[in-house]
mmCIF file of C-alpha atoms in Angstrom:
data_model
loop_
_atom_site.group_PDB
_atom_site.id
_atom_site.type_symbol
_atom_site.label_atom_id
_atom_site.label_comp_id
_atom_site.label_asym_id
_atom_site.label_seq_id
_atom_site.Cartn_x
_atom_site.Cartn_y
_atom_site.Cartn_z
ATOM 1 C CA MET A 30 17.577 40.382 7.564
ATOM 2 C CA GLU A 31 14.009 41.033 6.445
ATOM 3 C CA ALA A 32 11.565 42.824 8.740
ATOM 4 C CA SER A 33 9.501 40.594 11.005
ATOM 5 C CA VAL A 34 5.978 39.677 9.931
ATOM 6 C CA VAL A 35 4.863 38.700 13.433
ATOM 7 C CA GLN A 36 6.077 40.181 16.705
ATOM 8 C CA LEU A 37 5.059 39.056 20.177
ATOM 9 C CA THR A 38 6.150 41.300 23.037
ATOM 10 C CA GLN A 39 5.618 40.130 26.626
ATOM 11 C CA VAL A 40 2.331 38.423 25.693
ATOM 12 C CA THR A 41 0.482 37.167 28.758
ATOM 13 C CA LYS A 42 -2.799 35.360 29.360
ATOM 14 C CA LYS A 43 -4.368 35.071 32.812
ATOM 15 C CA ILE A 44 -7.570 33.306 33.750
ATOM 16 C CA GLY A 45 -8.495 34.311 37.269
ATOM 17 C CA SER A 46 -5.389 33.985 39.388
ATOM 18 C CA LYS A 47 -3.780 31.448 37.037
ATOM 19 C CA THR A 48 -1.210 32.533 34.440
ATOM 20 C CA ILE A 49 -1.556 30.371 31.313
ATOM 21 C CA VAL A 50 0.956 32.250 29.132
ATOM 22 C CA ASP A 51 3.664 34.256 30.840
ATOM 23 C CA GLY A 52 5.475 37.068 29.009
ATOM 24 C CA LEU A 53 6.190 35.461 25.627
ATOM 25 C CA SER A 54 8.387 37.465 23.233
ATOM 26 C CA PHE A 55 9.575 36.311 19.806
ATOM 27 C CA GLU A 56 9.322 37.300 16.147
ATOM 28 C CA VAL A 57 8.789 35.481 12.858
ATOM 29 C CA ARG A 58 10.283 36.478 9.516
ATOM 30 C CA PRO A 59 8.884 36.058 5.993
ATOM 31 C CA GLY A 60 9.804 32.878 4.137
ATOM 32 C CA GLU A 61 10.539 30.791 7.224
ATOM 33 C CA VAL A 62 8.754 27.881 8.880
ATOM 34 C CA PHE A 63 8.717 28.696 12.587
ATOM 35 C CA GLY A 64 7.963 25.950 15.067
ATOM 36 C CA PHE A 65 6.167 26.446 18.358
ATOM 37 C CA LEU A 66 7.178 23.445 20.437
ATOM 38 C CA GLY A 67 6.059 22.295 23.853
ATOM 39 C CA PRO A 68 4.235 19.561 25.745
ATOM 40 C CA ASN A 69 0.457 19.373 25.826
ATOM 41 C CA GLY A 70 -0.787 22.094 28.158
ATOM 42 C CA ALA A 71 2.298 24.292 27.708
ATOM 43 C CA GLY A 72 0.236 27.210 26.352
ATOM 44 C CA LYS A 73 0.748 26.778 22.590
ATOM 45 C CA THR A 74 -2.915 26.812 21.550
ATOM 46 C CA THR A 75 -3.718 29.626 23.990
ATOM 47 C CA THR A 76 -0.970 31.741 22.414
ATOM 48 C CA ILE A 77 -2.216 31.011 18.900
ATOM 49 C CA ARG A 78 -5.778 31.890 19.895
ATOM 50 C CA MET A 79 -4.535 35.238 21.169
ATOM 51 C CA MET A 80 -2.589 35.805 17.953
ATOM 52 C CA VAL A 81 -5.697 35.343 15.789
ATOM 53 C CA GLY A 82 -8.091 37.172 18.127
ATOM 54 C CA LEU A 83 -10.122 34.183 19.323
ATOM 55 C CA ILE A 84 -9.409 35.047 22.953
ATOM 56 C CA SER A 85 -8.360 38.288 24.616
ATOM 57 C CA ILE A 86 -4.781 39.186 25.515
ATOM 58 C CA SER A 87 -4.274 39.914 29.222
ATOM 59 C CA GLY A 88 -0.994 41.745 28.723
ATOM 60 C CA GLY A 89 1.653 42.518 26.143
ATOM 61 C CA GLU A 90 1.271 43.014 22.408
ATOM 62 C CA VAL A 91 0.922 40.963 19.222
ATOM 63 C CA ARG A 92 1.726 42.803 15.995
ATOM 64 C CA ILE A 93 1.210 41.420 12.501
ATOM 65 C CA GLN A 94 2.794 43.456 9.712
ATOM 66 C CA GLY A 95 3.052 46.266 12.247
ATOM 67 C CA HIS A 96 -0.650 46.224 13.166
ATOM 68 C CA SER A 97 -1.707 45.562 16.754
ATOM 69 C CA VAL A 98 -4.093 42.632 17.204
ATOM 70 C CA ARG A 99 -5.586 44.431 20.216
ATOM 71 C CA GLY A 100 -5.935 47.905 18.710
ATOM 72 C CA GLN A 101 -6.075 47.315 14.938
ATOM 73 C CA PHE A 102 -7.701 43.909 14.724
ATOM 74 C CA GLU A 103 -9.158 44.089 11.210
ATOM 75 C CA GLU A 104 -5.963 45.470 9.687
ATOM 76 C CA ALA A 105 -3.895 42.784 11.421
ATOM 77 C CA MET A 106 -6.184 39.908 10.399
ATOM 78 C CA ARG A 107 -6.023 40.866 6.720
ATOM 79 C CA HIS A 108 -2.509 39.470 6.779
ATOM 80 C CA VAL A 109 -3.375 36.203 8.540
ATOM 81 C CA GLY A 110 -4.413 32.770 7.344
ATOM 82 C CA ALA A 111 -4.999 30.220 10.099
ATOM 83 C CA ILE A 112 -6.263 26.776 10.979
ATOM 84 C CA VAL A 113 -6.918 26.351 14.686
ATOM 85 C CA GLU A 114 -7.795 22.750 15.526
ATOM 86 C CA ASN A 115 -9.452 21.074 12.495
ATOM 87 C CA PRO A 116 -10.540 22.784 9.248
ATOM 88 C CA GLU A 117 -14.325 22.629 8.706
ATOM 89 C CA PHE A 118 -16.026 22.315 5.317
ATOM 90 C CA TYR A 119 -19.381 21.480 3.755
ATOM 91 C CA GLY A 120 -19.060 17.765 3.077
ATOM 92 C CA PHE A 121 -21.828 17.690 0.455
ATOM 93 C CA MET A 122 -19.945 20.259 -1.661
ATOM 94 C CA THR A 123 -16.803 19.664 -3.701
ATOM 95 C CA GLY A 124 -13.472 21.037 -2.594
ATOM 96 C CA TYR A 125 -13.652 23.618 -5.356
ATOM 97 C CA GLN A 126 -17.162 24.726 -4.337
ATOM 98 C CA ASN A 127 -15.961 25.145 -0.751
ATOM 99 C CA LEU A 128 -13.115 27.376 -1.929
ATOM 100 C CA ILE A 129 -15.489 29.475 -4.078
ATOM 101 C CA HIS A 130 -17.831 29.845 -1.107
ATOM 102 C CA PHE A 131 -14.971 31.016 1.113
ATOM 103 C CA ALA A 132 -13.556 33.317 -1.589
ATOM 104 C CA ARG A 133 -16.855 35.227 -1.686
ATOM 105 C CA MET A 134 -16.219 36.366 1.878
ATOM 106 C CA MET A 135 -12.993 38.154 0.893
ATOM 107 C CA PRO A 136 -12.209 40.867 -1.622
ATOM 108 C CA ASN A 137 -10.166 40.361 -4.772
ATOM 109 C CA VAL A 138 -9.939 36.561 -4.840
ATOM 110 C CA SER A 139 -10.107 35.596 -8.511
ATOM 111 C CA LYS A 140 -10.739 32.233 -10.159
ATOM 112 C CA GLU A 141 -7.087 32.274 -11.178
ATOM 113 C CA ARG A 142 -6.062 32.577 -7.522
ATOM 114 C CA ILE A 143 -8.303 29.640 -6.551
ATOM 115 C CA ASP A 144 -6.732 27.519 -9.290
ATOM 116 C CA GLU A 145 -3.276 28.617 -8.132
ATOM 117 C CA VAL A 146 -3.742 27.553 -4.510
ATOM 118 C CA VAL A 147 -5.230 24.224 -5.623
ATOM 119 C CA ARG A 148 -1.992 23.577 -7.496
ATOM 120 C CA LEU A 149 0.113 24.760 -4.569
ATOM 121 C CA VAL A 150 -1.442 22.196 -2.210
ATOM 122 C CA ARG A 151 -1.514 19.497 -4.920
ATOM 123 C CA LEU A 152 -5.238 18.819 -4.961
ATOM 124 C CA GLU A 153 -5.814 19.137 -8.734
ATOM 125 C CA SER A 154 -6.916 15.523 -9.171
ATOM 126 C CA ARG A 155 -9.516 15.592 -6.366
ATOM 127 C CA ILE A 156 -10.691 19.189 -6.128
ATOM 128 C CA GLN A 157 -13.952 18.419 -7.991
ATOM 129 C CA ASP A 158 -14.806 15.536 -5.625
ATOM 130 C CA LYS A 159 -17.088 16.017 -2.625
ATOM 131 C CA VAL A 160 -15.240 16.814 0.583
ATOM 132 C CA LYS A 161 -16.954 13.957 2.433
ATOM 133 C CA THR A 162 -14.832 11.586 0.316
ATOM 134 C CA TYR A 163 -11.557 13.260 1.358
ATOM 135 C CA SER A 164 -9.024 11.699 3.703
ATOM 136 C CA LEU A 165 -7.887 13.679 6.747
ATOM 137 C CA GLY A 166 -4.693 14.629 4.949
ATOM 138 C CA MET A 167 -6.640 15.967 1.969
ATOM 139 C CA ARG A 168 -8.868 17.999 4.284
ATOM 140 C CA GLN A 169 -5.763 19.501 5.852
ATOM 141 C CA ARG A 170 -4.474 20.468 2.413
ATOM 142 C CA LEU A 171 -7.827 21.984 1.483
ATOM 143 C CA GLY A 172 -7.740 23.887 4.776
ATOM 144 C CA VAL A 173 -4.348 25.340 3.884
ATOM 145 C CA ALA A 174 -5.667 26.288 0.420
ATOM 146 C CA GLN A 175 -8.584 28.084 2.049
ATOM 147 C CA ALA A 176 -6.290 29.859 4.524
ATOM 148 C CA ILE A 177 -3.978 31.278 1.832
ATOM 149 C CA LEU A 178 -6.606 32.331 -0.741
ATOM 150 C CA HIS A 179 -6.312 36.003 0.187
ATOM 151 C CA ARG A 180 -2.474 35.994 -0.004
ATOM 152 C CA PRO A 181 -1.762 36.398 3.719
ATOM 153 C CA SER A 182 1.676 37.282 5.060
ATOM 154 C CA VAL A 183 1.531 34.627 7.767
ATOM 155 C CA LEU A 184 -0.026 31.156 7.939
ATOM 156 C CA ILE A 185 -0.701 29.842 11.459
ATOM 157 C CA LEU A 186 -1.389 26.132 12.007
ATOM 158 C CA ASP A 187 -2.160 24.585 15.380
ATOM 159 C CA GLU A 188 -1.051 20.919 15.622
ATOM 160 C CA PRO A 189 -1.626 20.314 11.870
ATOM 161 C CA THR A 190 -0.193 16.775 11.895
ATOM 162 C CA ASN A 191 -2.662 15.419 14.485
ATOM 163 C CA GLY A 192 -4.296 12.262 13.160
ATOM 164 C CA LEU A 193 -2.275 12.150 9.949
ATOM 165 C CA ASP A 194 -0.545 8.983 8.789
ATOM 166 C CA PRO A 195 3.207 9.100 7.943
ATOM 167 C CA GLU A 196 2.518 9.825 4.269
ATOM 168 C CA GLY A 197 0.138 12.650 5.141
ATOM 169 C CA ILE A 198 2.644 14.151 7.578
ATOM 170 C CA ARG A 199 5.367 14.096 4.935
ATOM 171 C CA GLU A 200 3.081 15.705 2.339
ATOM 172 C CA LEU A 201 2.117 18.449 4.785
ATOM 173 C CA ARG A 202 5.748 19.068 5.662
ATOM 174 C CA ASP A 203 6.789 19.298 2.004
ATOM 175 C CA TYR A 204 4.140 21.736 0.847
ATOM 176 C CA LEU A 205 4.468 23.975 3.918
ATOM 177 C CA ARG A 206 8.132 24.411 3.083
ATOM 178 C CA THR A 207 7.181 25.045 -0.559
ATOM 179 C CA LEU A 208 4.641 27.686 0.482
ATOM 180 C CA ALA A 209 7.187 29.449 2.670
ATOM 181 C CA LYS A 210 9.689 29.515 -0.180
ATOM 182 C CA ASP A 211 7.439 30.202 -3.193
ATOM 183 C CA GLU A 212 4.859 32.498 -1.570
ATOM 184 C CA GLY A 213 7.241 34.180 0.892
ATOM 185 C CA LEU A 214 4.896 33.198 3.709
ATOM 186 C CA ALA A 215 5.853 33.185 7.346
ATOM 187 C CA VAL A 216 4.511 29.807 8.510
ATOM 188 C CA ILE A 217 3.956 29.200 12.228
ATOM 189 C CA VAL A 218 3.358 25.583 13.226
ATOM 190 C CA SER A 219 2.677 24.391 16.766
ATOM 191 C CA SER A 220 3.370 20.800 17.754
ATOM 192 C CA HIS A 221 4.603 18.473 20.459
ATOM 193 C CA LEU A 222 6.257 16.121 17.913
ATOM 194 C CA LEU A 223 10.011 16.680 18.125
ATOM 195 C CA SER A 224 10.988 14.700 15.030
ATOM 196 C CA GLU A 225 8.522 16.468 12.757
ATOM 197 C CA MET A 226 9.495 19.926 13.963
ATOM 198 C CA GLU A 227 13.147 19.156 13.301
ATOM 199 C CA LEU A 228 12.399 18.148 9.702
ATOM 200 C CA MET A 229 9.909 20.935 8.995
ATOM 201 C CA CYS A 230 11.159 24.107 10.678
ATOM 202 C CA ASP A 231 13.921 26.661 10.194
ATOM 203 C CA ARG A 232 13.636 27.846 13.792
ATOM 204 C CA VAL A 233 11.762 26.594 16.821
ATOM 205 C CA ALA A 234 10.559 28.305 20.003
ATOM 206 C CA ILE A 235 10.491 26.019 23.037
ATOM 207 C CA ILE A 236 7.700 26.760 25.515
ATOM 208 C CA GLN A 237 7.033 25.106 28.864
ATOM 209 C CA ASN A 238 4.487 26.008 31.537
ATOM 210 C CA GLY A 239 3.534 29.110 29.565
ATOM 211 C CA LYS A 240 7.077 30.488 29.440
ATOM 212 C CA LEU A 241 9.453 30.785 26.501
ATOM 213 C CA LEU A 242 12.626 28.865 27.305
ATOM 214 C CA ASP A 243 14.580 29.422 24.100
ATOM 215 C CA VAL A 244 14.426 30.003 20.344
ATOM 216 C CA ARG A 245 16.705 27.683 18.367
ATOM 217 C CA SER A 246 17.777 28.031 14.736
ATOM 218 C CA PHE A 247 18.750 24.736 13.146
ATOM 219 C CA LYS A 248 21.006 26.445 10.586
ATOM 220 C CA GLU A 249 22.757 28.513 13.248
ATOM 221 C CA THR A 250 23.043 25.553 15.605
ATOM 222 C CA ALA A 251 24.684 23.459 12.909
ATOM 223 C CA GLY A 252 27.525 25.921 12.475
ATOM 224 C CA SER A 253 27.713 27.718 15.798
ATOM 225 C CA SER A 254 29.700 25.269 17.894
ATOM 226 C CA GLU A 255 33.448 25.843 18.316
ATOM 227 C CA SER A 256 34.148 22.100 18.386
ATOM 228 C CA LEU A 257 32.671 18.891 17.048
ATOM 229 C CA GLU A 258 32.499 15.384 18.425
ATOM 230 C CA VAL A 259 33.841 13.102 15.693
ATOM 231 C CA ARG A 260 33.856 9.306 15.816
ATOM 232 C CA PHE A 261 36.266 7.236 13.726
ATOM 233 C CA GLU A 262 35.404 3.571 13.081
ATOM 234 C CA VAL A 263 38.782 1.880 12.942
ATOM 235 C CA GLN A 264 40.444 -1.508 12.656
ATOM 236 C CA ASP A 265 42.272 -1.259 16.008
ATOM 237 C CA THR A 266 40.747 1.114 18.577
ATOM 238 C CA ALA A 267 43.547 0.680 21.128
ATOM 239 C CA ALA A 268 46.267 1.524 18.614
ATOM 240 C CA ALA A 269 44.245 4.448 17.212
ATOM 241 C CA ALA A 270 43.580 5.892 20.673
ATOM 242 C CA ALA A 271 47.253 5.586 21.660
ATOM 243 C CA LEU A 272 48.413 7.238 18.428
ATOM 244 C CA LEU A 273 46.016 10.170 18.783
ATOM 245 C CA GLN A 274 46.777 10.650 22.487
ATOM 246 C CA GLU A 275 50.494 10.877 21.622
ATOM 247 C CA ALA A 276 49.542 13.624 19.145
ATOM 248 C CA GLY A 277 47.808 15.568 21.928
ATOM 249 C CA TYR A 278 44.165 14.570 21.360
ATOM 250 C CA THR A 279 41.840 13.489 24.154
ATOM 251 C CA THR A 280 40.092 10.342 22.994
ATOM 252 C CA ARG A 281 37.465 7.869 24.142
ATOM 253 C CA ALA A 282 37.306 4.347 22.735
ATOM 254 C CA GLU A 283 33.923 2.621 22.466
ATOM 255 C CA ASP A 284 33.502 -0.711 20.701
ATOM 256 C CA ALA A 285 35.003 -0.233 17.217
ATOM 257 C CA GLU A 286 35.079 3.588 17.399
ATOM 258 C CA VAL A 287 37.423 6.229 18.730
ATOM 259 C CA SER A 288 35.702 9.477 19.714
ATOM 260 C CA LEU A 289 37.405 12.875 20.049
ATOM 261 C CA GLN A 290 36.633 16.605 20.027
ATOM 262 C CA LEU A 291 37.927 18.507 16.996
ATOM 263 C CA PRO A 292 37.768 22.154 15.898
ATOM 264 C CA ASP A 293 34.694 22.914 13.784
ATOM 265 C CA ARG A 294 36.437 22.805 10.406
ATOM 266 C CA ARG A 295 36.696 20.074 7.779
ATOM 267 C CA GLU A 296 40.513 20.162 7.668
ATOM 268 C CA ALA A 297 40.720 18.969 11.282
ATOM 269 C CA VAL A 298 38.822 15.770 10.425
ATOM 270 C CA ALA A 299 41.014 15.188 7.358
ATOM 271 C CA GLU A 300 44.188 15.652 9.420
ATOM 272 C CA VAL A 301 43.176 12.979 11.957
ATOM 273 C CA ASN A 302 42.131 10.612 9.180
ATOM 274 C CA ALA A 303 45.464 11.092 7.386
ATOM 275 C CA ARG A 304 47.381 10.467 10.637
ATOM 276 C CA LEU A 305 45.547 7.182 11.228
ATOM 277 C CA VAL A 306 46.013 5.966 7.643
ATOM 278 C CA ALA A 307 49.739 6.899 7.652
ATOM 279 C CA ALA A 308 50.179 4.744 10.769
ATOM 280 C CA GLY A 309 48.638 1.781 8.953
ATOM 281 C CA ILE A 310 45.330 1.879 10.896
ATOM 282 C CA ALA A 311 42.392 1.194 8.597
ATOM 283 C CA VAL A 312 39.524 3.721 8.868
ATOM 284 C CA TYR A 313 36.118 2.264 7.972
ATOM 285 C CA GLY A 314 33.898 5.251 8.719
ATOM 286 C CA ILE A 315 33.781 8.806 10.091
ATOM 287 C CA ARG A 316 30.757 10.269 11.891
ATOM 288 C CA VAL A 317 30.217 13.832 13.074
ATOM 289 C CA ILE A 318 27.861 13.779 16.080
ATOM 290 C CA THR A 319 25.318 16.599 16.111
ATOM 291 C CA LYS A 320 22.672 17.357 18.693
ATOM 292 C CA THR A 321 19.135 16.453 17.697
ATOM 293 C CA LEU A 322 16.195 18.671 18.569
ATOM 294 C CA GLU A 323 15.385 16.183 21.332
ATOM 295 C CA ASP A 324 18.885 16.626 22.791
ATOM 296 C CA GLN A 325 18.499 20.404 22.629
ATOM 297 C CA PHE A 326 15.002 20.285 24.156
ATOM 298 C CA LEU A 327 16.171 18.165 27.085
ATOM 299 C CA GLU A 328 19.167 20.463 27.550
ATOM 300 C CA VAL A 329 16.956 23.567 27.643
ATOM 301 C CA THR A 330 14.273 22.043 29.879
ATOM 302 C CA ARG A 331 16.823 20.343 32.154
ATOM 303 C CA GLY A 332 15.585 16.890 31.264
ATOM 304 C CA ASN A 333 11.829 17.487 31.495
ATOM 305 C CA ARG A 334 10.505 15.419 28.626
ATOM 306 C CA ILE A 335 7.582 16.168 26.357
ATOM 307 C CA VAL A 336 4.646 13.927 27.264
#
């Protein structure tokens, strides 16, 4: 496993007597899209503001490429690209002029690098147009281009899908995954949209009331269970259930399906299917039931829904 790009250790934020963020600890690796999931007011934006130095850290430590945000701020920020809330540009200038203007603030950003990031975020056809003519989705893409000009190790985006239409959300999702893969970036995305996080992220941290409840890996979750719930759509549910119960399976019949728990291996599904077919029971479909991110979130938060 590669070394972590970002490490949070017991990070806390207090305002007066109120604790906004309470002892958060997690790490993010290069090349992954890491989701920061929680309801509005859970402490996501506060945490991100501490990570990029916009507000002070009351306790704990944030390290980026080994550099402390509190003690080595400039060194840490050299490795960070971020969009907190909405990206801001000069509307009377073209997208390309905005990128040139921003590149002048940083060392060693060549014209070739500007052209490269324009291609990465797929703005080639509109980069010479004035920003005031851009849609919200195009502004988000230009914001990402601006944030990665200096080849950061981590890209941090706070609620980047806010206000985007379905097409814009899908575009954002696709090129963030491309950036993580092609540039080796660690991408941190905060959101309260369960469905988008599930499609976009490799892992997700669930936060509620300022506390980290769990970190879930979709890849690990998919293969970590010892058993699977499998549903067989059959011609005769009563006959199928009786046959499988005689063979020692515990079944549940619902409408045209028979549901049962099987070991997490493909052969187990094939064995049940073969048994049904050999008995002359037609099998019309087989479904493996997996937990969605919403199911996992409700399980972790004991049913407290995102609002």
